[in-house]
Short mmCIF file of N, CA and C in Angstrom, two decimals:
data_model
loop_
_atom_site.label_atom_id
_atom_site.label_comp_id
_atom_site.label_asym_id
_atom_site.label_seq_id
_atom_site.Cartn_x
_atom_site.Cartn_y
_atom_site.Cartn_z
N MET A 551 208.34 -145.89 9.32
CA MET A 551 207.34 -145.05 9.92
C MET A 551 207.91 -144.44 11.19
N ALA A 552 207.81 -143.14 11.27
CA ALA A 552 208.36 -142.43 12.42
C ALA A 552 207.34 -142.40 13.54
N THR A 553 207.81 -142.64 14.74
CA THR A 553 206.93 -142.56 15.90
C THR A 553 207.16 -141.22 16.58
N THR A 554 206.05 -140.62 17.01
CA THR A 554 206.18 -139.37 17.73
C THR A 554 206.32 -139.66 19.21
N LYS A 555 207.28 -139.04 19.80
CA LYS A 555 207.53 -139.24 21.23
C LYS A 555 206.67 -138.26 22.02
N LYS A 556 205.95 -138.77 23.00
CA LYS A 556 205.13 -137.93 23.87
C LYS A 556 206.05 -137.11 24.76
N PRO A 557 205.76 -135.80 24.93
CA PRO A 557 206.61 -134.99 25.81
C PRO A 557 206.46 -135.40 27.28
N PHE A 558 205.36 -136.05 27.62
CA PHE A 558 205.15 -136.52 28.99
C PHE A 558 204.20 -137.71 28.94
N ASP A 559 204.14 -138.41 30.04
CA ASP A 559 203.35 -139.63 30.12
C ASP A 559 201.90 -139.30 30.50
N THR A 560 200.98 -139.40 29.54
CA THR A 560 199.58 -139.10 29.82
C THR A 560 198.97 -140.12 30.77
N ASP A 561 199.46 -141.36 30.73
CA ASP A 561 198.95 -142.36 31.67
C ASP A 561 199.30 -141.99 33.11
N LEU A 562 200.49 -141.42 33.30
CA LEU A 562 200.88 -140.98 34.64
C LEU A 562 199.96 -139.86 35.13
N ILE A 563 199.62 -138.95 34.23
CA ILE A 563 198.72 -137.86 34.61
C ILE A 563 197.35 -138.41 34.98
N ARG A 564 196.85 -139.35 34.21
CA ARG A 564 195.55 -139.97 34.54
C ARG A 564 195.60 -140.66 35.89
N ASP A 565 196.70 -141.37 36.14
CA ASP A 565 196.85 -142.06 37.42
C ASP A 565 196.88 -141.06 38.59
N LEU A 566 197.58 -139.94 38.39
CA LEU A 566 197.64 -138.92 39.44
C LEU A 566 196.26 -138.29 39.67
N ALA A 567 195.54 -138.04 38.60
CA ALA A 567 194.20 -137.47 38.73
C ALA A 567 193.27 -138.44 39.46
N MET A 568 193.39 -139.71 39.15
CA MET A 568 192.56 -140.71 39.85
C MET A 568 192.95 -140.78 41.33
N LEU A 569 194.23 -140.66 41.62
CA LEU A 569 194.68 -140.67 43.01
C LEU A 569 194.11 -139.49 43.78
N ILE A 570 194.08 -138.33 43.17
CA ILE A 570 193.49 -137.15 43.82
C ILE A 570 192.00 -137.35 44.05
N ALA A 571 191.32 -137.91 43.05
CA ALA A 571 189.87 -138.13 43.16
C ALA A 571 189.54 -139.14 44.26
N GLU A 572 190.40 -140.12 44.47
CA GLU A 572 190.13 -141.18 45.44
C GLU A 572 190.52 -140.78 46.87
N THR A 573 191.32 -139.73 47.02
CA THR A 573 191.79 -139.33 48.34
C THR A 573 191.32 -137.92 48.66
N ASP A 574 191.73 -137.41 49.81
CA ASP A 574 191.39 -136.05 50.20
C ASP A 574 192.44 -135.04 49.76
N LEU A 575 193.36 -135.45 48.90
CA LEU A 575 194.39 -134.53 48.42
C LEU A 575 193.78 -133.49 47.49
N THR A 576 194.37 -132.29 47.52
CA THR A 576 193.91 -131.26 46.59
C THR A 576 194.90 -131.06 45.46
N GLU A 577 196.15 -131.50 45.66
CA GLU A 577 197.14 -131.43 44.58
C GLU A 577 198.24 -132.42 44.84
N ILE A 578 198.93 -132.78 43.75
CA ILE A 578 200.06 -133.70 43.84
C ILE A 578 201.05 -133.29 42.76
N GLU A 579 202.32 -133.39 43.09
CA GLU A 579 203.37 -133.01 42.14
C GLU A 579 204.42 -134.11 42.10
N VAL A 580 204.83 -134.46 40.88
CA VAL A 580 205.83 -135.50 40.69
C VAL A 580 206.95 -134.90 39.84
N ALA A 581 208.19 -135.13 40.23
CA ALA A 581 209.34 -134.63 39.47
C ALA A 581 210.27 -135.79 39.17
N HIS A 582 210.73 -135.82 37.92
CA HIS A 582 211.69 -136.84 37.50
C HIS A 582 212.63 -136.17 36.51
N GLY A 583 213.84 -135.85 36.97
CA GLY A 583 214.78 -135.12 36.13
C GLY A 583 214.27 -133.71 35.88
N ASP A 584 214.21 -133.33 34.60
CA ASP A 584 213.72 -132.00 34.23
C ASP A 584 212.19 -131.96 34.11
N LEU A 585 211.57 -133.10 34.18
CA LEU A 585 210.11 -133.18 34.00
C LEU A 585 209.41 -133.04 35.35
N LYS A 586 208.50 -132.08 35.43
CA LYS A 586 207.68 -131.89 36.63
C LYS A 586 206.23 -131.94 36.19
N ILE A 587 205.42 -132.72 36.91
CA ILE A 587 203.98 -132.79 36.63
C ILE A 587 203.26 -132.48 37.93
N ARG A 588 202.37 -131.49 37.84
CA ARG A 588 201.56 -131.09 39.00
C ARG A 588 200.11 -131.21 38.59
N VAL A 589 199.34 -131.94 39.38
CA VAL A 589 197.91 -132.10 39.15
C VAL A 589 197.21 -131.56 40.39
N ALA A 590 196.23 -130.65 40.19
CA ALA A 590 195.52 -130.05 41.31
C ALA A 590 194.04 -129.97 40.98
N ARG A 591 193.25 -129.88 42.01
CA ARG A 591 191.82 -129.68 41.83
C ARG A 591 191.38 -128.52 42.68
N ASN A 592 190.34 -127.83 42.22
CA ASN A 592 189.77 -126.73 42.99
C ASN A 592 188.81 -127.31 44.01
N VAL A 593 188.92 -126.81 45.22
CA VAL A 593 188.03 -127.26 46.28
C VAL A 593 187.24 -126.06 46.76
N THR A 594 185.94 -126.18 46.75
CA THR A 594 185.08 -125.12 47.26
C THR A 594 184.48 -125.58 48.57
N ILE A 595 184.71 -124.79 49.60
CA ILE A 595 184.19 -125.13 50.92
C ILE A 595 183.03 -124.19 51.20
N THR A 596 181.90 -124.76 51.52
CA THR A 596 180.75 -123.94 51.88
C THR A 596 180.35 -124.25 53.31
N ALA A 597 180.02 -123.21 54.03
CA ALA A 597 179.58 -123.37 55.41
C ALA A 597 178.07 -123.24 55.45
N PRO A 598 177.41 -124.00 56.30
CA PRO A 598 175.96 -123.86 56.39
C PRO A 598 175.60 -122.48 56.95
N VAL A 599 174.60 -121.89 56.39
CA VAL A 599 174.14 -120.58 56.83
C VAL A 599 172.77 -120.76 57.48
N HIS A 600 172.67 -120.32 58.71
CA HIS A 600 171.40 -120.42 59.42
C HIS A 600 170.62 -119.13 59.19
N MET A 601 169.47 -119.25 58.59
CA MET A 601 168.65 -118.09 58.28
C MET A 601 167.53 -117.99 59.31
N ALA A 602 167.28 -116.78 59.76
CA ALA A 602 166.16 -116.54 60.65
C ALA A 602 164.88 -116.59 59.83
N PRO A 603 163.81 -117.10 60.39
CA PRO A 603 162.57 -117.14 59.62
C PRO A 603 162.09 -115.73 59.29
N ALA A 604 161.55 -115.59 58.11
CA ALA A 604 161.06 -114.28 57.67
C ALA A 604 159.83 -113.90 58.49
N PRO A 605 159.71 -112.63 58.85
CA PRO A 605 158.54 -112.22 59.62
C PRO A 605 157.29 -112.31 58.76
N SER A 606 156.20 -112.66 59.40
CA SER A 606 154.93 -112.79 58.69
C SER A 606 154.18 -111.47 58.81
N TYR A 607 154.16 -110.73 57.71
CA TYR A 607 153.49 -109.44 57.73
C TYR A 607 151.99 -109.59 57.50
N ALA A 608 151.58 -110.69 56.94
CA ALA A 608 150.15 -110.89 56.68
C ALA A 608 149.36 -111.01 57.98
N ALA A 609 150.00 -111.57 59.00
CA ALA A 609 149.29 -111.79 60.26
C ALA A 609 149.17 -110.51 61.08
N ALA A 610 150.05 -109.54 60.81
CA ALA A 610 150.02 -108.30 61.58
C ALA A 610 148.88 -107.42 61.09
N ALA A 611 148.14 -106.87 62.03
CA ALA A 611 147.04 -105.99 61.66
C ALA A 611 147.59 -104.60 61.39
N ALA A 612 147.13 -103.98 60.34
CA ALA A 612 147.59 -102.65 59.99
C ALA A 612 146.92 -101.63 60.90
N PRO A 613 147.69 -100.69 61.46
CA PRO A 613 147.07 -99.68 62.32
C PRO A 613 146.21 -98.76 61.48
N SER A 614 145.18 -98.20 62.12
CA SER A 614 144.25 -97.35 61.38
C SER A 614 144.94 -96.08 60.90
N SER A 615 145.82 -95.52 61.69
CA SER A 615 146.61 -94.37 61.24
C SER A 615 147.96 -94.43 61.93
N PRO A 616 149.04 -94.17 61.17
CA PRO A 616 150.36 -94.25 61.79
C PRO A 616 150.56 -93.13 62.78
N PRO A 617 151.30 -93.40 63.85
CA PRO A 617 151.55 -92.35 64.84
C PRO A 617 152.43 -91.27 64.24
N PRO A 618 152.18 -90.01 64.58
CA PRO A 618 153.00 -88.94 64.00
C PRO A 618 154.41 -88.97 64.59
N VAL A 619 155.40 -88.79 63.71
CA VAL A 619 156.80 -88.76 64.12
C VAL A 619 157.39 -87.48 63.59
N PRO A 620 157.94 -86.64 64.43
CA PRO A 620 158.56 -85.42 63.93
C PRO A 620 159.75 -85.78 63.05
N PRO A 621 159.87 -85.19 61.85
CA PRO A 621 160.91 -85.58 60.92
C PRO A 621 162.32 -85.26 61.39
N SER A 622 162.52 -84.30 62.25
CA SER A 622 163.87 -83.94 62.66
C SER A 622 164.11 -84.15 64.14
N ALA A 623 163.36 -85.06 64.76
CA ALA A 623 163.55 -85.32 66.18
C ALA A 623 164.90 -85.97 66.39
N PRO A 624 165.69 -85.52 67.37
CA PRO A 624 166.99 -86.13 67.62
C PRO A 624 166.85 -87.61 67.96
N GLY A 625 167.71 -88.42 67.34
CA GLY A 625 167.70 -89.85 67.62
C GLY A 625 166.71 -90.62 66.77
N THR A 626 165.96 -89.96 65.92
CA THR A 626 165.00 -90.65 65.07
C THR A 626 165.64 -90.92 63.73
N ALA A 627 165.60 -92.14 63.28
CA ALA A 627 166.19 -92.49 61.99
C ALA A 627 165.37 -91.87 60.87
N ALA A 628 166.04 -91.18 59.96
CA ALA A 628 165.37 -90.55 58.82
C ALA A 628 165.29 -91.53 57.66
N PRO A 629 164.39 -91.31 56.70
CA PRO A 629 164.32 -92.20 55.54
C PRO A 629 165.64 -92.17 54.77
N VAL A 630 166.20 -93.34 54.51
CA VAL A 630 167.50 -93.45 53.85
C VAL A 630 167.44 -92.98 52.40
N SER A 631 166.32 -93.22 51.72
CA SER A 631 166.23 -92.89 50.30
C SER A 631 166.40 -91.40 50.05
N ASP A 632 166.11 -90.54 51.02
CA ASP A 632 166.25 -89.10 50.85
C ASP A 632 167.72 -88.70 50.70
N PHE A 633 168.65 -89.52 51.18
CA PHE A 633 170.06 -89.15 51.22
C PHE A 633 170.95 -90.08 50.39
N ALA A 634 170.38 -90.91 49.54
CA ALA A 634 171.14 -91.93 48.83
C ALA A 634 172.34 -91.36 48.06
N GLY A 635 172.19 -90.22 47.40
CA GLY A 635 173.28 -89.67 46.63
C GLY A 635 173.95 -88.47 47.27
N HIS A 636 173.69 -88.25 48.53
CA HIS A 636 174.22 -87.07 49.23
C HIS A 636 175.74 -87.17 49.38
N PRO A 637 176.47 -86.09 49.08
CA PRO A 637 177.93 -86.14 49.19
C PRO A 637 178.44 -86.23 50.62
N GLY A 638 177.63 -85.87 51.61
CA GLY A 638 178.05 -85.94 53.01
C GLY A 638 177.59 -87.19 53.71
N LEU A 639 177.16 -88.19 52.95
CA LEU A 639 176.66 -89.43 53.54
C LEU A 639 177.81 -90.27 54.08
N VAL A 640 177.72 -90.68 55.32
CA VAL A 640 178.72 -91.55 55.94
C VAL A 640 178.13 -92.95 55.97
N LYS A 641 178.82 -93.90 55.32
CA LYS A 641 178.33 -95.27 55.25
C LYS A 641 179.12 -96.16 56.21
N SER A 642 178.51 -97.27 56.57
CA SER A 642 179.16 -98.21 57.48
C SER A 642 180.33 -98.89 56.79
N PRO A 643 181.51 -98.88 57.41
CA PRO A 643 182.65 -99.55 56.81
C PRO A 643 182.72 -101.04 57.14
N MET A 644 181.73 -101.53 57.91
CA MET A 644 181.77 -102.93 58.34
C MET A 644 180.37 -103.39 58.78
N VAL A 645 180.26 -104.68 58.99
CA VAL A 645 179.05 -105.27 59.55
C VAL A 645 179.20 -105.31 61.06
N GLY A 646 178.15 -104.95 61.78
CA GLY A 646 178.22 -104.99 63.23
C GLY A 646 176.99 -104.37 63.85
N THR A 647 177.14 -103.93 65.10
CA THR A 647 176.06 -103.26 65.82
C THR A 647 176.49 -101.82 66.07
N ALA A 648 175.64 -100.88 65.64
CA ALA A 648 175.97 -99.45 65.75
C ALA A 648 175.43 -98.88 67.06
N TYR A 649 176.27 -98.09 67.71
CA TYR A 649 175.89 -97.42 68.96
C TYR A 649 176.15 -95.92 68.82
N ARG A 650 175.23 -95.12 69.33
CA ARG A 650 175.35 -93.67 69.27
C ARG A 650 176.21 -93.13 70.40
N ALA A 651 176.39 -93.90 71.48
CA ALA A 651 177.15 -93.44 72.65
C ALA A 651 178.21 -94.48 73.02
N ALA A 652 179.17 -94.04 73.83
CA ALA A 652 180.26 -94.92 74.24
C ALA A 652 179.78 -96.04 75.17
N GLU A 653 178.74 -95.74 75.97
CA GLU A 653 178.18 -96.76 76.86
C GLU A 653 176.72 -96.43 77.11
N PRO A 654 175.94 -97.42 77.51
CA PRO A 654 174.51 -97.16 77.75
C PRO A 654 174.31 -96.07 78.79
N GLY A 655 173.40 -95.15 78.52
CA GLY A 655 173.08 -94.09 79.46
C GLY A 655 173.93 -92.84 79.30
N SER A 656 175.03 -92.92 78.56
CA SER A 656 175.85 -91.72 78.39
C SER A 656 175.36 -90.92 77.18
N ALA A 657 175.82 -89.69 77.08
CA ALA A 657 175.40 -88.81 75.99
C ALA A 657 175.89 -89.34 74.65
N PRO A 658 175.08 -89.21 73.61
CA PRO A 658 175.51 -89.68 72.29
C PRO A 658 176.69 -88.85 71.77
N PHE A 659 177.49 -89.44 70.88
CA PHE A 659 178.62 -88.72 70.30
C PHE A 659 178.13 -87.49 69.54
N VAL A 660 177.06 -87.66 68.74
CA VAL A 660 176.50 -86.54 67.98
C VAL A 660 174.98 -86.65 67.96
N ASP A 661 174.34 -85.52 67.79
CA ASP A 661 172.89 -85.44 67.58
C ASP A 661 172.68 -84.67 66.28
N ILE A 662 171.44 -84.64 65.83
CA ILE A 662 171.12 -83.83 64.67
C ILE A 662 171.35 -82.37 65.05
N GLY A 663 172.08 -81.65 64.22
CA GLY A 663 172.43 -80.26 64.50
C GLY A 663 173.81 -80.09 65.12
N SER A 664 174.45 -81.19 65.51
CA SER A 664 175.78 -81.11 66.11
C SER A 664 176.80 -80.67 65.06
N LYS A 665 177.70 -79.77 65.46
CA LYS A 665 178.82 -79.37 64.61
C LYS A 665 179.95 -80.37 64.87
N VAL A 666 180.51 -80.93 63.79
CA VAL A 666 181.59 -81.91 63.93
C VAL A 666 182.80 -81.45 63.14
N ARG A 667 183.96 -81.90 63.59
CA ARG A 667 185.20 -81.61 62.86
C ARG A 667 185.67 -82.92 62.22
N GLU A 668 186.49 -82.82 61.22
CA GLU A 668 187.01 -84.00 60.54
C GLU A 668 187.76 -84.88 61.55
N GLY A 669 187.46 -86.16 61.55
CA GLY A 669 188.11 -87.10 62.46
C GLY A 669 187.39 -87.29 63.78
N GLN A 670 186.41 -86.46 64.09
CA GLN A 670 185.64 -86.60 65.34
C GLN A 670 184.81 -87.87 65.28
N THR A 671 184.69 -88.58 66.40
CA THR A 671 183.91 -89.81 66.45
C THR A 671 182.43 -89.50 66.32
N LEU A 672 181.78 -90.18 65.36
CA LEU A 672 180.35 -90.02 65.14
C LEU A 672 179.54 -91.09 65.86
N LEU A 673 180.09 -92.31 65.89
CA LEU A 673 179.41 -93.46 66.48
C LEU A 673 180.42 -94.57 66.67
N ILE A 674 179.97 -95.66 67.24
CA ILE A 674 180.81 -96.84 67.42
C ILE A 674 180.08 -98.02 66.77
N ILE A 675 180.85 -98.85 66.08
CA ILE A 675 180.30 -100.11 65.57
C ILE A 675 181.04 -101.25 66.25
N GLU A 676 180.28 -102.09 66.92
CA GLU A 676 180.86 -103.28 67.56
C GLU A 676 180.86 -104.40 66.53
N ALA A 677 182.04 -104.95 66.28
CA ALA A 677 182.18 -106.07 65.36
C ALA A 677 183.14 -107.08 66.01
N MET A 678 182.65 -108.27 66.21
CA MET A 678 183.45 -109.35 66.81
C MET A 678 184.06 -108.92 68.15
N LYS A 679 183.23 -108.34 69.02
CA LYS A 679 183.60 -107.92 70.38
C LYS A 679 184.64 -106.80 70.39
N THR A 680 184.80 -106.11 69.26
CA THR A 680 185.71 -104.97 69.18
C THR A 680 184.91 -103.72 68.88
N MET A 681 185.15 -102.67 69.67
CA MET A 681 184.46 -101.40 69.45
C MET A 681 185.28 -100.56 68.47
N ASN A 682 184.70 -100.25 67.32
CA ASN A 682 185.37 -99.49 66.27
C ASN A 682 184.76 -98.10 66.19
N GLN A 683 185.57 -97.08 66.43
CA GLN A 683 185.09 -95.70 66.33
C GLN A 683 185.00 -95.33 64.86
N ILE A 684 183.88 -94.73 64.47
CA ILE A 684 183.69 -94.28 63.10
C ILE A 684 183.86 -92.77 63.10
N PRO A 685 184.91 -92.26 62.43
CA PRO A 685 185.19 -90.83 62.45
C PRO A 685 184.44 -90.09 61.35
N ALA A 686 184.28 -88.80 61.55
CA ALA A 686 183.68 -87.94 60.54
C ALA A 686 184.69 -87.76 59.41
N PRO A 687 184.29 -88.00 58.16
CA PRO A 687 185.23 -87.85 57.05
C PRO A 687 185.48 -86.39 56.69
N ARG A 688 184.63 -85.49 57.20
CA ARG A 688 184.78 -84.06 56.93
C ARG A 688 184.11 -83.26 58.03
N ALA A 689 184.42 -81.98 58.08
CA ALA A 689 183.79 -81.10 59.06
C ALA A 689 182.44 -80.65 58.54
N GLY A 690 181.53 -80.32 59.45
CA GLY A 690 180.22 -79.85 59.05
C GLY A 690 179.21 -80.01 60.16
N THR A 691 177.93 -80.03 59.76
CA THR A 691 176.83 -80.17 60.70
C THR A 691 176.09 -81.46 60.42
N VAL A 692 175.80 -82.23 61.46
CA VAL A 692 175.03 -83.47 61.30
C VAL A 692 173.58 -83.09 61.00
N THR A 693 173.10 -83.50 59.82
CA THR A 693 171.73 -83.16 59.44
C THR A 693 170.79 -84.35 59.53
N ALA A 694 171.34 -85.56 59.60
CA ALA A 694 170.49 -86.75 59.71
C ALA A 694 171.26 -87.89 60.34
N ILE A 695 170.57 -88.65 61.17
CA ILE A 695 171.10 -89.89 61.74
C ILE A 695 170.17 -90.99 61.22
N LEU A 696 170.74 -91.92 60.44
CA LEU A 696 169.94 -92.87 59.68
C LEU A 696 169.91 -94.28 60.28
N PHE A 697 170.33 -94.44 61.52
CA PHE A 697 170.30 -95.75 62.16
C PHE A 697 169.74 -95.60 63.56
N ASP A 698 169.26 -96.70 64.10
CA ASP A 698 168.76 -96.73 65.47
C ASP A 698 169.88 -97.21 66.38
N ASP A 699 169.93 -96.67 67.59
CA ASP A 699 170.95 -97.06 68.55
C ASP A 699 170.86 -98.55 68.85
N ALA A 700 172.02 -99.21 68.93
CA ALA A 700 172.14 -100.63 69.23
C ALA A 700 171.48 -101.51 68.17
N ALA A 701 171.42 -101.01 66.93
CA ALA A 701 170.82 -101.77 65.83
C ALA A 701 171.92 -102.38 64.97
N PRO A 702 171.67 -103.54 64.40
CA PRO A 702 172.66 -104.12 63.48
C PRO A 702 172.74 -103.29 62.19
N VAL A 703 173.96 -103.17 61.67
CA VAL A 703 174.17 -102.47 60.40
C VAL A 703 174.98 -103.36 59.47
N GLU A 704 174.79 -103.14 58.19
CA GLU A 704 175.49 -103.89 57.15
C GLU A 704 176.60 -103.02 56.56
N TYR A 705 177.52 -103.66 55.87
CA TYR A 705 178.57 -102.94 55.16
C TYR A 705 177.93 -102.02 54.12
N GLY A 706 178.33 -100.76 54.07
CA GLY A 706 177.82 -99.83 53.09
C GLY A 706 176.49 -99.20 53.44
N GLU A 707 175.93 -99.55 54.58
CA GLU A 707 174.64 -98.99 54.98
C GLU A 707 174.81 -97.53 55.40
N PRO A 708 173.93 -96.64 54.91
CA PRO A 708 174.01 -95.23 55.30
C PRO A 708 173.78 -95.05 56.80
N LEU A 709 174.63 -94.23 57.44
CA LEU A 709 174.54 -94.04 58.89
C LEU A 709 174.23 -92.59 59.27
N VAL A 710 175.01 -91.66 58.75
CA VAL A 710 174.91 -90.26 59.15
C VAL A 710 175.10 -89.38 57.92
N VAL A 711 174.47 -88.20 57.94
CA VAL A 711 174.67 -87.21 56.87
C VAL A 711 175.27 -85.97 57.50
N ILE A 712 176.39 -85.50 56.90
CA ILE A 712 177.07 -84.30 57.38
C ILE A 712 177.02 -83.28 56.24
N GLU A 713 176.53 -82.07 56.55
CA GLU A 713 176.50 -80.99 55.53
C GLU A 713 177.45 -79.91 55.92
#
């Protein structure tokens, strides 16, 4: 009766797997001559996420009539849904806080109706204590500003429309 020779020692692999399970190791490799055995495990690290409590809208009293807001007033955020597919939409390239001016009290980089050239700074996004200038991707006229000054913005959030 012929015996089949194992190409490697399965007991050794089991022992290595048990060693990884019992310790904080993520992988182990053993070499003997031409034979190399590497056993590894995937480790997923999750960090706790602190969530702010959701605002309670039920407790807020609804106003009898909303205050009138001029649709094209400079500095007023326009409804984002109106510009969702607009070709001149400038989206946020990062998460951070968006500012319309270089410093508090100074003139904003652009207003509605401002003529801009390609590469001109439209706004600044502060991310991790770094001020990042957001340039105009094309020349044109600013027709909408879709964020509030000093407001947090998310990646991909619509910011400005240039026509």
